[in-house]
Amino acid sequence: MEAIECTHCRVLMTGWSAPGSTVRYWQCPFCGHTHSSLYREVFRSGAGARVVAARPAPPVGAPRSLPAPAPAADPADLRWALLKARANRWFARLAAEERLAAPRPPARVEYRRPVAAVHRRGI
């Protein structure tokens, strides 16, 4: 089985496919980039994801090594994610308020000619 690595985060991507479909999808668990098997040129050029050789299973009875620690998030990325989450909550609140507000009928305005204009024309 082939493993797909995110070239941004350098971690293995999780993969899935829809039942009965030949298309396979991979998504990075950290940055969220998603790639499809329909676009193999992405994997060949290494733009965003690349195919890496799957690690062979360790022999039975061999001591297991600890997995490599997950990459730490950059503080700027954390601040950006918090800002996006706050903006999403704000937009959701605006959309909810807009749905709750009853539509108002258009204002009815009556037009009357000024009195001075009526006297000048002699009407």
Short mmCIF file of C-alpha atoms in Angstrom, two decimals:
data_model
loop_
_atom_site.label_atom_id
_atom_site.label_comp_id
_atom_site.label_asym_id
_atom_site.label_seq_id
_atom_site.Cartn_x
_atom_site.Cartn_y
_atom_site.Cartn_z
CA MET A 1 0.00 0.00 0.00
CA GLU A 2 1.26 3.46 -0.83
CA ALA A 3 1.48 6.16 1.79
CA ILE A 4 0.93 9.83 0.94
CA GLU A 5 2.88 12.50 2.79
CA CYS A 6 1.89 16.17 3.08
CA THR A 7 4.78 18.26 1.77
CA HIS A 8 3.73 21.20 3.97
CA CYS A 9 3.62 19.41 7.34
CA ARG A 10 5.76 16.33 6.56
CA VAL A 11 3.18 13.95 8.05
CA LEU A 12 1.33 11.02 6.53
CA MET A 13 -2.11 11.91 5.24
CA THR A 14 -5.24 9.95 6.10
CA GLY A 15 -6.97 8.31 3.17
CA TRP A 16 -10.50 7.23 2.33
CA SER A 17 -12.72 6.40 -0.63
CA ALA A 18 -16.45 6.26 -1.18
CA PRO A 19 -17.98 2.78 -1.35
CA GLY A 20 -17.95 1.54 -4.94
CA SER A 21 -15.77 4.42 -6.16
CA THR A 22 -12.34 4.09 -7.71
CA VAL A 23 -11.38 7.59 -6.57
CA ARG A 24 -9.30 7.80 -3.39
CA TYR A 25 -8.88 10.93 -1.26
CA TRP A 26 -6.16 11.93 1.19
CA GLN A 27 -6.25 14.74 3.77
CA CYS A 28 -3.54 16.12 6.03
CA PRO A 29 -4.62 15.90 9.68
CA PHE A 30 -2.83 19.16 10.51
CA CYS A 31 -3.22 21.66 7.66
CA GLY A 32 -6.34 20.14 6.08
CA HIS A 33 -5.02 20.00 2.50
CA THR A 34 -6.97 17.40 0.54
CA HIS A 35 -5.83 15.57 -2.59
CA SER A 36 -7.57 13.16 -4.93
CA SER A 37 -6.28 10.18 -6.90
CA LEU A 38 -7.76 11.78 -10.01
CA TYR A 39 -4.90 14.28 -10.03
CA ARG A 40 -1.85 12.00 -10.02
CA GLU A 41 0.36 14.78 -11.40
CA VAL A 42 0.23 16.40 -7.94
CA PHE A 43 1.90 13.33 -6.48
CA ARG A 44 4.43 13.03 -9.31
CA SER A 45 5.56 16.65 -9.03
CA GLY A 46 5.45 16.69 -5.21
CA ALA A 47 3.22 19.79 -5.17
CA GLY A 48 1.40 19.51 -1.87
CA ALA A 49 1.70 15.74 -1.47
CA ARG A 50 4.04 12.97 -2.46
CA VAL A 51 4.04 9.20 -2.48
CA VAL A 52 6.39 7.65 0.06
CA ALA A 53 7.27 4.02 0.47
CA ALA A 54 5.20 2.34 3.13
CA ARG A 55 7.26 1.17 6.07
CA PRO A 56 7.51 -2.57 6.37
CA ALA A 57 5.98 -4.12 9.46
CA PRO A 58 8.55 -4.83 12.20
CA PRO A 59 9.39 -8.47 12.74
CA VAL A 60 7.38 -10.32 15.35
CA GLY A 61 8.92 -9.91 18.80
CA ALA A 62 11.04 -6.89 17.82
CA PRO A 63 10.95 -4.00 20.28
CA ARG A 64 8.67 -1.23 19.11
CA SER A 65 10.10 2.23 18.75
CA LEU A 66 8.13 5.25 19.84
CA PRO A 67 6.47 7.20 17.03
CA ALA A 68 7.95 10.52 16.07
CA PRO A 69 6.33 13.45 17.89
CA ALA A 70 3.75 15.41 15.96
CA PRO A 71 4.99 18.70 14.54
CA ALA A 72 4.25 21.66 16.78
CA ALA A 73 1.97 24.36 15.45
CA ASP A 74 3.45 27.77 14.82
CA PRO A 75 2.10 30.47 17.21
CA ALA A 76 1.14 32.61 14.20
CA ASP A 77 -0.89 29.69 12.81
CA LEU A 78 -2.67 29.31 16.15
CA ARG A 79 -3.54 33.02 16.25
CA TRP A 80 -4.78 32.85 12.65
CA ALA A 81 -6.94 29.80 13.42
CA LEU A 82 -8.45 31.56 16.45
CA LEU A 83 -9.15 34.67 14.37
CA LYS A 84 -10.85 32.60 11.66
CA ALA A 85 -12.94 30.77 14.26
CA ARG A 86 -14.02 34.06 15.82
CA ALA A 87 -14.93 35.48 12.39
CA ASN A 88 -16.93 32.35 11.56
CA ARG A 89 -18.90 32.68 14.81
CA TRP A 90 -19.56 36.36 14.04
CA PHE A 91 -20.76 35.62 10.48
CA ALA A 92 -22.97 32.81 11.78
CA ARG A 93 -24.51 35.18 14.34
CA LEU A 94 -25.17 37.78 11.63
CA ALA A 95 -26.81 35.16 9.42
CA ALA A 96 -28.98 33.97 12.31
CA GLU A 97 -30.06 37.53 13.14
CA GLU A 98 -30.87 38.14 9.49
CA ARG A 99 -33.10 35.06 9.39
CA LEU A 100 -34.89 36.12 12.58
CA ALA A 101 -35.59 39.67 11.41
CA ALA A 102 -39.01 39.88 9.77
CA PRO A 103 -38.95 41.50 6.34
CA ARG A 104 -40.37 44.99 6.45
CA PRO A 105 -42.73 46.25 3.77
CA PRO A 106 -41.28 49.10 1.74
CA ALA A 107 -41.93 52.55 3.18
CA ARG A 108 -44.85 54.32 1.56
CA VAL A 109 -44.07 57.88 0.63
CA GLU A 110 -46.60 60.36 -0.69
CA TYR A 111 -45.31 63.09 -2.88
CA ARG A 112 -46.82 66.57 -2.54
CA ARG A 113 -45.80 69.58 -4.53
CA PRO A 114 -44.47 72.45 -2.48
CA VAL A 115 -46.99 75.23 -1.97
CA ALA A 116 -44.63 77.88 -3.36
CA ALA A 117 -44.38 76.05 -6.69
CA VAL A 118 -48.17 75.94 -7.06
CA HIS A 119 -48.46 79.73 -6.59
CA ARG A 120 -45.66 80.59 -9.00
CA ARG A 121 -47.22 78.73 -11.89
CA GLY A 122 -50.63 80.09 -11.19
CA ILE A 123 -52.34 76.77 -10.88
#
